[in-house]
Amino acid sequence: MAGQSDPHISLFSAQEVEFMAEDELIEIVPNMRMDSLNFICGDFGPFLPQIATEVPLWLAIALKKRGKCTIRPPQWMSIENLTRILEGERDSQGAFQALPFHYVEISTLLFDHARDDIPDMYMVRSLVEDIRDVRVHKVETSLEKFSGTSAVKIPNLSAMEVNIIRPFVGRALQAFYKHDNPEKIPDVDRASSGQTRVPNNEPREDMSEGGKIVPWMIIYSKNIQLDQASKVIFLLYSGL
Amino acid sequence: MASGSEEWSAAQIDDYETLVSTTDVELLKRAWRNEKAAPEILPFEEALVKRAKEQIQLMEETVDDFAESGHDPLIASLYQMDLDRAQFLLRSYLRVRLQKIEKFMFYIWKSDTHRNRLSKEEEKFTERCIRDIGKHLEETVLSKLADNYQSLLKQSIISEEDDMVPEPQLDTFVVAKCQRAMRPLYLDGSRQSASFDRDDHFQMVPGDLCILHYRPFQEELMSGNISLV
């Protein structure tokens, strides 16, 4: 039923994310002739045999299921490109490699329905899975490095990954914000006295003096410092 | 467009092209996503919904004609799929709004800004909802409580404000993508620099993906500069 996803688990259900991904354009090579289609979402066609056209993914899958076309895998899904991206992900501890926003959904749909159109399908599939694993692991480890922030920039994250981390990150940042705000009032004192809290346990990882730059995330903060113990408490408080 | 393009700035041309090339389905999808992700109810997209409804009705008639006239069933089924997708978006958009209204109905009714964001049907719905819920609560619970505690909106007569009314949580964090260039925004919501040395100003370029505190970015969302993901 429309509008039924449970907001406590995640804002959008996996099917809804796939629904949004299905509007992405992809190239197909039809093997039959068909007139133009005038859909609500746009006009496509006319379809001539062996002439490549761009259609939305849902239409491509529908035509493929009925045996009316072959799908051309998108440029980014070649083995060389994926190997390069995988190495990039493994090397750079900080940043995410540039991938299409819906790469997970597009690749899953193509593997399910257009198996024979992808050269070396097993290789491509294992590469995509490896890339997914590395990225998810990266997101998880970087989430430990949060401190009190007001905004976090994450370039190149994909739709499925955003959907997975959304509940946690939302609650965690909200908890930080709630705790930050009572401390906002004595602002003048904080600015003049510099560091008001000294960590009494192991040195913090990675935090530079003024701005806090975690490699892949550019964090805009209001100079709130937290020691490790309170960070753990916040994580527990935010329900994990 | 070529002849008049000297008089238009680059931003205007960009806007025009986006306007022309963005279909109603695309706009409806964006409105649906924004509505789902935002903690409060957003202004109702009256023109968009009306256009979408007309297009859907037209398409329904076309598909019925196809079915009757025995047209190629493949094409008929493709049109039906497109119709289903558009209908899903429209229905989900309206349902999400109704869910939000049900959650925050007293608050929306009280505050004028929020009330103006509803469509006429939604206003009627809110009114009936409030009446029914009010009546139900009074009959089952409130009339049996002690005299000072019988109000629907306040905990007791001595409460200064309506503290039984849930308010939307504007302090949540949302994931947003920047659509158009925007002016830099200071993180506590102000636009001017109150002191000299503000290094916490925040600027997004089109295409950026960020996790943001919702409250300072309300205006940007309503003006279409950012969209929620």
Short mmCIF file of C-alpha atoms in Angstrom, two decimals:
data_model
loop_
_atom_site.label_atom_id
_atom_site.label_comp_id
_atom_site.label_asym_id
_atom_site.label_seq_id
_atom_site.Cartn_x
_atom_site.Cartn_y
_atom_site.Cartn_z
CA MET A 1 0.00 0.00 0.00
CA ALA A 2 1.31 3.44 -0.72
CA GLY A 3 2.90 5.28 2.17
CA GLN A 4 3.27 2.32 4.47
CA SER A 5 6.96 2.18 5.35
CA ASP A 6 7.64 2.20 9.05
CA PRO A 7 9.51 5.37 9.96
CA HIS A 8 11.11 3.83 13.01
CA ILE A 9 13.09 1.32 11.06
CA SER A 10 13.94 3.59 8.18
CA LEU A 11 12.31 6.45 6.39
CA PHE A 12 12.09 4.73 3.03
CA SER A 13 11.67 1.01 2.65
CA ALA A 14 14.07 -0.80 0.35
CA GLN A 15 11.32 -1.13 -2.24
CA GLU A 16 10.73 2.59 -2.21
CA VAL A 17 14.42 3.28 -2.76
CA GLU A 18 14.32 0.86 -5.66
CA PHE A 19 11.25 2.63 -6.99
CA MET A 20 13.16 5.90 -7.05
CA ALA A 21 16.13 4.23 -8.74
CA GLU A 22 13.94 2.77 -11.48
CA ASP A 23 13.53 6.17 -13.05
CA GLU A 24 17.20 6.33 -14.02
CA LEU A 25 17.82 6.21 -17.74
CA ILE A 26 19.57 3.24 -19.29
CA GLU A 27 20.40 2.21 -22.87
CA ILE A 28 18.60 -0.63 -24.58
CA VAL A 29 18.79 -2.19 -28.02
CA PRO A 30 15.30 -3.21 -29.08
CA ASN A 31 14.79 -6.16 -31.38
CA MET A 32 11.38 -5.13 -32.63
CA ARG A 33 9.66 -2.09 -34.00
CA MET A 34 7.35 0.00 -31.86
CA ASP A 35 5.85 3.46 -32.00
CA SER A 36 6.70 6.22 -29.56
CA LEU A 37 5.33 5.85 -26.09
CA ASN A 38 3.82 8.95 -24.56
CA PHE A 39 3.96 8.31 -20.86
CA ILE A 40 3.10 10.63 -18.01
CA CYS A 41 6.77 10.55 -17.07
CA GLY A 42 8.00 11.44 -20.54
CA ASP A 43 8.07 10.41 -24.17
CA PHE A 44 10.22 7.52 -25.37
CA GLY A 45 10.82 5.92 -28.72
CA PRO A 46 10.16 5.29 -31.52
CA PHE A 47 11.78 1.89 -31.19
CA LEU A 48 13.59 0.50 -34.23
CA PRO A 49 15.42 -2.81 -34.35
CA GLN A 50 19.12 -2.58 -33.48
CA ILE A 51 18.99 1.14 -32.82
CA ALA A 52 19.95 1.98 -29.23
CA THR A 53 17.63 4.26 -27.23
CA GLU A 54 17.51 5.50 -23.69
CA VAL A 55 14.60 4.52 -21.52
CA PRO A 56 13.91 4.45 -17.78
CA LEU A 57 15.10 1.35 -15.97
CA TRP A 58 11.60 0.05 -15.18
CA LEU A 59 10.67 0.16 -18.83
CA ALA A 60 13.92 -1.57 -19.82
CA ILE A 61 13.29 -4.38 -17.34
CA ALA A 62 9.69 -4.77 -18.53
CA LEU A 63 10.74 -5.00 -22.16
CA LYS A 64 13.57 -7.37 -21.31
CA LYS A 65 11.24 -9.70 -19.44
CA ARG A 66 9.08 -9.95 -22.52
CA GLY A 67 12.10 -10.58 -24.68
CA LYS A 68 11.79 -7.40 -26.68
CA CYS A 69 15.23 -5.92 -26.15
CA THR A 70 18.70 -6.36 -24.77
CA ILE A 71 20.04 -4.02 -22.14
CA ARG A 72 23.41 -2.38 -22.48
CA PRO A 73 25.15 -2.22 -19.11
CA PRO A 74 26.01 1.35 -18.18
CA GLN A 75 29.54 2.69 -18.62
CA TRP A 76 30.43 2.53 -14.98
CA MET A 77 29.71 -1.18 -14.80
CA SER A 78 32.71 -2.33 -16.82
CA ILE A 79 35.26 -4.56 -15.12
CA GLU A 80 38.13 -2.05 -15.53
CA ASN A 81 36.12 0.75 -14.03
CA LEU A 82 34.89 -1.30 -11.11
CA THR A 83 38.37 -2.66 -10.36
CA ARG A 84 39.71 0.86 -10.38
CA ILE A 85 36.97 2.02 -8.04
CA LEU A 86 37.52 -0.91 -5.70
CA GLU A 87 41.20 -0.13 -5.44
CA GLY A 88 40.38 3.52 -4.88
CA GLU A 89 38.02 2.60 -2.05
CA ARG A 90 40.56 0.36 -0.41
CA ASP A 91 43.37 2.89 -0.67
CA SER A 92 41.69 6.05 0.44
CA GLN A 93 40.72 5.67 4.06
CA GLY A 94 38.93 8.96 3.86
CA ALA A 95 36.96 9.63 0.75
CA PHE A 96 34.35 7.66 -1.15
CA GLN A 97 34.83 7.07 -4.85
CA ALA A 98 32.40 8.67 -7.25
CA LEU A 99 29.65 6.22 -8.09
CA PRO A 100 26.16 6.82 -9.44
CA PHE A 101 23.74 7.63 -6.68
CA HIS A 102 21.67 4.51 -7.27
CA TYR A 103 24.45 2.11 -8.16
CA VAL A 104 23.32 -0.58 -5.71
CA GLU A 105 19.76 -0.70 -6.98
CA ILE A 106 20.73 -0.50 -10.66
CA SER A 107 23.28 -3.29 -10.38
CA THR A 108 20.93 -5.54 -8.39
CA LEU A 109 18.13 -5.11 -10.89
CA LEU A 110 20.44 -5.80 -13.82
CA PHE A 111 21.87 -8.92 -12.19
CA ASP A 112 18.41 -10.26 -11.55
CA HIS A 113 16.88 -9.58 -14.93
CA ALA A 114 19.60 -8.96 -17.51
CA ARG A 115 22.13 -11.60 -16.60
CA ASP A 116 23.09 -12.48 -20.14
CA ASP A 117 23.62 -8.89 -21.22
CA ILE A 118 26.52 -8.31 -18.89
CA PRO A 119 29.85 -9.70 -20.01
CA ASP A 120 31.63 -11.66 -17.22
CA MET A 121 28.66 -11.32 -14.96
CA TYR A 122 30.13 -13.19 -12.01
CA MET A 123 33.22 -11.03 -11.98
CA VAL A 124 31.19 -7.85 -12.13
CA ARG A 125 28.87 -9.04 -9.41
CA SER A 126 31.67 -9.94 -7.03
CA LEU A 127 33.34 -6.58 -7.69
CA VAL A 128 30.18 -4.68 -6.90
CA GLU A 129 29.69 -6.69 -3.71
CA ASP A 130 33.25 -6.00 -2.63
CA ILE A 131 32.81 -2.31 -3.27
CA ARG A 132 29.64 -2.34 -1.20
CA ASP A 133 31.37 -4.09 1.69
CA VAL A 134 34.32 -1.72 1.71
CA ARG A 135 32.07 1.34 1.64
CA VAL A 136 29.77 0.13 4.39
CA HIS A 137 32.76 -0.70 6.54
CA LYS A 138 34.18 2.75 5.91
CA VAL A 139 30.94 4.40 6.92
CA GLU A 140 30.79 2.37 10.11
CA THR A 141 34.33 3.16 11.21
CA SER A 142 34.02 6.83 10.40
CA LEU A 143 30.84 7.11 12.41
CA GLU A 144 32.86 6.43 15.54
CA LYS A 145 34.71 9.66 15.01
CA PHE A 146 31.78 11.96 15.42
CA SER A 147 31.92 14.79 17.86
CA GLY A 148 29.42 17.55 18.54
CA THR A 149 28.51 18.78 15.11
CA SER A 150 25.87 20.76 13.38
CA ALA A 151 26.24 19.46 9.88
CA VAL A 152 28.14 16.76 8.11
CA LYS A 153 29.05 16.76 4.45
CA ILE A 154 29.41 13.38 2.81
CA PRO A 155 30.31 13.51 -0.84
CA ASN A 156 29.59 10.48 -3.02
CA LEU A 157 27.48 8.41 -0.69
CA SER A 158 24.81 6.34 -2.45
CA ALA A 159 21.07 6.17 -1.90
CA MET A 160 20.96 2.75 -0.25
CA GLU A 161 23.82 3.61 2.10
CA VAL A 162 22.15 6.87 3.06
CA ASN A 163 18.96 5.02 3.82
CA ILE A 164 20.77 2.52 6.04
CA ILE A 165 22.67 5.00 8.16
CA ARG A 166 19.93 7.60 8.30
CA PRO A 167 18.18 6.45 11.51
CA PHE A 168 21.38 6.06 13.48
CA VAL A 169 23.08 9.23 12.31
CA GLY A 170 19.90 11.23 12.75
CA ARG A 171 19.42 10.10 16.34
CA ALA A 172 23.11 10.45 17.21
CA LEU A 173 23.41 13.96 15.84
CA GLN A 174 20.18 14.91 17.54
CA ALA A 175 21.48 13.63 20.86
CA PHE A 176 24.69 15.62 20.40
CA TYR A 177 22.69 18.70 19.56
CA LYS A 178 20.50 18.39 22.61
CA HIS A 179 23.50 18.09 24.85
CA ASP A 180 25.35 20.88 23.11
CA ASN A 181 22.67 23.43 23.57
CA PRO A 182 22.67 23.96 27.33
CA GLU A 183 26.38 24.62 26.91
CA LYS A 184 25.79 27.23 24.26
CA ILE A 185 24.96 29.86 26.82
CA PRO A 186 28.37 30.44 28.41
CA ASP A 187 29.84 30.95 24.95
CA VAL A 188 32.02 33.90 25.77
CA ASP A 189 33.79 32.00 28.51
CA ARG A 190 34.45 29.06 26.25
CA ALA A 191 36.02 31.17 23.51
CA SER A 192 38.41 32.92 25.87
CA SER A 193 39.45 29.97 27.94
CA GLY A 194 40.12 27.74 24.92
CA GLN A 195 39.95 24.11 25.81
CA THR A 196 37.70 23.79 28.79
CA ARG A 197 37.84 20.06 28.96
CA VAL A 198 40.99 18.02 29.04
CA PRO A 199 40.69 14.38 28.11
CA ASN A 200 41.80 12.29 31.00
CA ASN A 201 42.21 9.07 29.11
CA GLU A 202 44.00 8.05 25.93
CA PRO A 203 44.63 10.79 23.39
CA ARG A 204 41.83 11.32 20.91
CA GLU A 205 42.39 10.02 17.40
CA ASP A 206 42.68 12.30 14.52
CA MET A 207 41.40 15.57 15.89
CA SER A 208 43.27 18.64 14.79
CA GLU A 209 43.31 21.73 16.96
CA GLY A 210 40.71 24.13 15.71
CA GLY A 211 38.49 22.63 13.04
CA LYS A 212 37.72 18.97 13.31
CA ILE A 213 38.38 17.40 9.97
CA VAL A 214 37.67 13.73 9.81
CA PRO A 215 39.07 12.68 6.44
CA TRP A 216 35.92 11.96 4.47
CA MET A 217 33.58 14.16 6.37
CA ILE A 218 33.88 17.90 6.61
CA ILE A 219 32.36 18.65 9.95
CA TYR A 220 31.10 22.05 10.89
CA SER A 221 31.15 22.34 14.62
CA LYS A 222 30.73 24.93 17.28
CA ASN A 223 33.97 24.05 19.05
CA ILE A 224 32.47 21.60 21.42
CA GLN A 225 34.93 19.03 22.66
CA LEU A 226 33.89 15.75 24.09
CA ASP A 227 36.07 13.21 25.75
CA GLN A 228 35.79 9.52 25.01
CA ALA A 229 33.64 8.67 27.97
CA SER A 230 30.87 11.06 27.17
CA LYS A 231 30.99 10.01 23.53
CA VAL A 232 30.25 6.47 24.57
CA ILE A 233 27.42 7.67 26.76
CA PHE A 234 25.93 9.62 23.87
CA LEU A 235 26.09 6.61 21.62
CA LEU A 236 24.34 4.51 24.23
CA TYR A 237 21.81 7.25 24.80
CA SER A 238 20.96 7.48 21.16
CA GLY A 239 19.85 3.93 21.33
CA LEU A 240 22.54 1.70 19.90
CA MET B 1 16.13 31.07 -27.03
CA ALA B 2 19.35 31.85 -28.83
CA SER B 3 18.47 35.42 -29.65
CA GLY B 4 17.33 36.34 -26.18
CA SER B 5 20.09 34.51 -24.37
CA GLU B 6 22.37 37.51 -24.03
CA GLU B 7 19.84 39.19 -21.80
CA TRP B 8 19.49 36.19 -19.53
CA SER B 9 22.07 35.36 -16.94
CA ALA B 10 23.47 31.87 -16.75
CA ALA B 11 21.45 31.08 -13.65
CA GLN B 12 18.23 32.05 -15.34
CA ILE B 13 18.93 29.88 -18.33
CA ASP B 14 19.70 27.01 -16.00
CA ASP B 15 16.47 27.52 -14.14
CA TYR B 16 14.47 27.75 -17.32
CA GLU B 17 15.94 24.57 -18.69
CA THR B 18 15.34 22.70 -15.46
CA LEU B 19 11.79 23.98 -15.45
CA VAL B 20 11.19 22.88 -18.99
CA SER B 21 12.85 19.50 -18.73
CA THR B 22 11.55 18.42 -15.33
CA THR B 23 8.43 16.38 -15.78
CA ASP B 24 5.53 16.42 -13.41
CA VAL B 25 6.47 12.96 -12.25
CA GLU B 26 9.93 14.21 -11.33
CA LEU B 27 8.45 17.14 -9.41
CA LEU B 28 5.94 14.90 -7.68
CA LYS B 29 8.71 12.50 -6.70
CA ARG B 30 10.69 15.35 -5.20
CA ALA B 31 7.65 16.65 -3.31
CA TRP B 32 6.97 13.12 -2.02
CA ARG B 33 10.53 12.68 -0.79
CA ASN B 34 10.60 16.08 0.85
CA GLU B 35 7.31 15.45 2.58
CA LYS B 36 8.43 12.05 3.86
CA ALA B 37 11.72 13.28 5.24
CA ALA B 38 10.60 16.59 6.75
CA PRO B 39 9.41 16.59 10.37
CA GLU B 40 6.70 19.20 9.79
CA ILE B 41 4.06 19.50 7.12
CA LEU B 42 5.19 21.37 4.02
CA PRO B 43 3.11 23.66 1.78
CA PHE B 44 0.66 21.80 -0.39
CA GLU B 45 1.65 21.65 -4.04
CA GLU B 46 -1.75 22.52 -5.36
CA ALA B 47 -0.93 23.16 -9.01
CA LEU B 48 1.29 20.11 -9.26
CA VAL B 49 -1.29 17.77 -7.75
CA LYS B 50 -4.01 19.14 -10.01
CA ARG B 51 -1.90 18.65 -13.13
CA ALA B 52 -0.87 15.18 -12.07
CA LYS B 53 -4.49 14.20 -11.42
CA GLU B 54 -5.55 15.41 -14.85
CA GLN B 55 -2.76 13.55 -16.59
CA ILE B 56 -3.55 10.37 -14.67
CA GLN B 57 -7.22 10.59 -15.56
CA LEU B 58 -6.39 11.12 -19.21
CA MET B 59 -4.09 8.14 -19.14
CA GLU B 60 -6.69 5.97 -17.45
CA GLU B 61 -9.13 6.70 -20.24
CA THR B 62 -6.49 5.93 -22.86
CA VAL B 63 -5.67 2.61 -21.25
CA ASP B 64 -9.34 1.70 -21.06
CA ASP B 65 -9.66 2.46 -24.76
CA PHE B 66 -6.68 0.26 -25.49
CA ALA B 67 -8.15 -2.60 -23.54
CA GLU B 68 -11.49 -2.36 -25.31
CA SER B 69 -10.19 -1.86 -28.82
CA GLY B 70 -7.89 -4.86 -28.54
CA HIS B 71 -4.77 -2.84 -29.15
CA ASP B 72 -1.38 -4.49 -28.77
CA PRO B 73 -1.47 -5.87 -25.20
CA LEU B 74 2.23 -5.21 -24.72
CA ILE B 75 1.80 -1.49 -25.25
CA ALA B 76 -1.32 -1.47 -23.10
CA SER B 77 0.55 -3.14 -20.24
CA LEU B 78 3.44 -0.67 -20.53
CA TYR B 79 1.07 2.27 -20.33
CA GLN B 80 -0.58 0.61 -17.36
CA MET B 81 2.78 0.31 -15.61
CA ASP B 82 3.53 3.96 -16.10
CA LEU B 83 0.06 4.80 -14.86
CA ASP B 84 0.60 2.67 -11.75
CA ARG B 85 3.84 4.42 -10.96
CA ALA B 86 2.32 7.87 -11.25
CA GLN B 87 -0.66 6.84 -9.15
CA PHE B 88 1.61 5.41 -6.47
CA LEU B 89 3.49 8.69 -6.18
CA LEU B 90 0.35 10.76 -5.94
CA ARG B 91 -1.31 8.47 -3.43
CA SER B 92 1.77 8.18 -1.26
CA TYR B 93 2.23 11.95 -1.25
CA LEU B 94 -1.32 12.52 -0.09
CA ARG B 95 -1.14 9.69 2.46
CA VAL B 96 2.08 10.95 4.02
CA ARG B 97 0.47 14.35 4.46
CA LEU B 98 -2.59 12.84 6.05
CA GLN B 99 -0.42 10.85 8.46
CA LYS B 100 1.35 14.02 9.49
CA ILE B 101 -1.95 15.81 9.97
CA GLU B 102 -3.23 13.01 12.17
CA LYS B 103 -0.10 13.19 14.26
CA PHE B 104 -0.05 16.94 14.76
CA MET B 105 -3.62 17.97 14.21
CA PHE B 106 -4.07 20.27 17.17
CA TYR B 107 -0.80 22.01 16.53
CA ILE B 108 -1.58 22.55 12.85
CA TRP B 109 -5.01 23.87 13.67
CA LYS B 110 -3.64 26.38 16.14
CA SER B 111 -0.78 27.78 14.12
CA ASP B 112 -1.74 29.89 11.11
CA THR B 113 1.40 29.24 9.10
CA HIS B 114 0.82 25.53 9.19
CA ARG B 115 -2.85 25.84 8.55
CA ASN B 116 -2.16 27.77 5.37
CA ARG B 117 -0.09 24.90 4.13
CA LEU B 118 -3.06 22.58 3.90
CA SER B 119 -5.32 22.14 0.94
CA LYS B 120 -9.06 22.72 1.31
CA GLU B 121 -9.84 19.03 1.60
CA GLU B 122 -7.12 18.60 4.17
CA GLU B 123 -8.52 21.46 6.21
CA LYS B 124 -11.92 19.82 6.26
CA PHE B 125 -10.27 16.56 7.21
CA THR B 126 -8.40 18.22 10.07
CA GLU B 127 -11.55 19.85 11.34
CA ARG B 128 -13.49 16.61 11.36
CA CYS B 129 -10.58 14.75 12.92
CA ILE B 130 -10.29 17.26 15.74
CA ARG B 131 -13.99 17.16 16.37
CA ASP B 132 -14.12 13.39 16.43
CA ILE B 133 -11.03 12.90 18.55
CA GLY B 134 -12.15 15.63 20.92
CA LYS B 135 -15.54 14.08 21.33
CA HIS B 136 -14.08 10.62 21.80
CA LEU B 137 -11.57 11.71 24.42
CA GLU B 138 -14.14 13.71 26.30
CA GLU B 139 -16.65 10.94 26.43
CA THR B 140 -14.25 8.21 27.38
CA VAL B 141 -11.74 9.92 29.64
CA LEU B 142 -11.95 13.62 30.22
CA SER B 143 -15.41 13.83 31.64
CA LYS B 144 -14.40 11.35 34.29
CA LEU B 145 -11.36 13.24 35.48
CA ALA B 146 -11.36 15.85 38.21
CA ASP B 147 -12.67 19.26 37.23
CA ASN B 148 -9.38 21.04 36.75
CA TYR B 149 -8.04 18.45 34.37
CA GLN B 150 -10.75 18.25 31.77
CA SER B 151 -9.22 20.32 29.03
CA LEU B 152 -8.27 18.69 25.77
CA LEU B 153 -5.26 20.85 25.10
CA LYS B 154 -3.86 21.61 28.52
CA GLN B 155 -2.76 19.26 31.20
CA SER B 156 -4.62 21.18 33.82
CA ILE B 157 -6.15 24.61 34.25
CA ILE B 158 -2.97 25.97 35.73
CA SER B 159 -0.86 25.14 32.64
CA GLU B 160 0.14 28.29 30.87
CA GLU B 161 0.31 26.86 27.41
CA ASP B 162 -1.22 23.99 25.57
CA ASP B 163 1.10 21.33 26.79
CA MET B 164 -0.95 18.35 25.71
CA VAL B 165 -0.39 19.27 22.09
CA PRO B 166 2.51 17.44 20.42
CA GLU B 167 4.69 19.69 18.33
CA PRO B 168 6.70 18.66 15.32
CA GLN B 169 10.35 18.12 16.16
CA LEU B 170 12.20 20.69 14.11
CA ASP B 171 15.51 19.72 15.62
CA THR B 172 15.87 16.46 13.76
CA PHE B 173 18.67 15.85 11.31
CA VAL B 174 17.87 15.18 7.70
CA VAL B 175 19.88 14.21 4.65
CA ALA B 176 19.72 16.86 1.98
CA LYS B 177 20.99 17.33 -1.52
CA CYS B 178 21.65 20.75 -2.93
CA GLN B 179 19.81 21.54 -6.15
CA ARG B 180 20.67 25.17 -6.72
CA ALA B 181 23.33 27.54 -5.52
CA MET B 182 22.47 29.23 -2.28
CA ARG B 183 23.93 31.94 -0.09
CA PRO B 184 26.07 30.87 2.82
CA LEU B 185 24.14 30.14 5.94
CA TYR B 186 25.35 30.34 9.48
CA LEU B 187 24.70 27.24 11.41
CA ASP B 188 22.50 28.74 14.05
CA GLY B 189 20.20 30.07 11.37
CA SER B 190 21.14 33.70 11.16
CA ARG B 191 22.30 35.13 7.88
CA GLN B 192 24.30 38.10 9.00
CA SER B 193 27.48 37.74 10.94
CA ALA B 194 26.85 38.76 14.50
CA SER B 195 30.53 38.75 15.34
CA PHE B 196 33.59 39.19 13.20
CA ASP B 197 35.14 35.86 13.10
CA ARG B 198 32.48 33.36 12.13
CA ASP B 199 34.10 30.29 10.77
CA ASP B 200 31.03 28.15 11.12
CA HIS B 201 29.27 29.32 8.02
CA PHE B 202 28.08 26.67 5.73
CA GLN B 203 27.74 26.65 1.99
CA MET B 204 26.53 23.96 -0.33
CA VAL B 205 27.23 23.75 -4.00
CA PRO B 206 24.78 22.02 -6.32
CA GLY B 207 25.25 18.27 -6.08
CA ASP B 208 26.46 18.17 -2.48
CA LEU B 209 25.02 15.64 -0.11
CA CYS B 210 24.89 16.60 3.57
CA ILE B 211 23.34 15.63 6.84
CA LEU B 212 21.87 18.76 8.33
CA HIS B 213 20.03 20.10 11.26
CA TYR B 214 16.54 20.77 9.93
CA ARG B 215 15.62 24.05 11.59
CA PRO B 216 18.04 26.51 9.93
CA PHE B 217 17.32 25.07 6.50
CA GLN B 218 13.55 25.34 6.45
CA GLU B 219 13.57 28.32 4.13
CA GLU B 220 15.99 26.75 1.74
CA LEU B 221 13.80 23.69 1.54
CA MET B 222 10.64 25.66 0.84
CA SER B 223 12.30 27.73 -1.84
CA GLY B 224 13.55 24.64 -3.58
CA ASN B 225 17.27 25.24 -3.18
CA ILE B 226 17.78 21.95 -1.40
CA SER B 227 15.79 18.77 -1.48
CA LEU B 228 15.65 16.00 1.08
CA VAL B 229 16.74 12.51 0.18
#
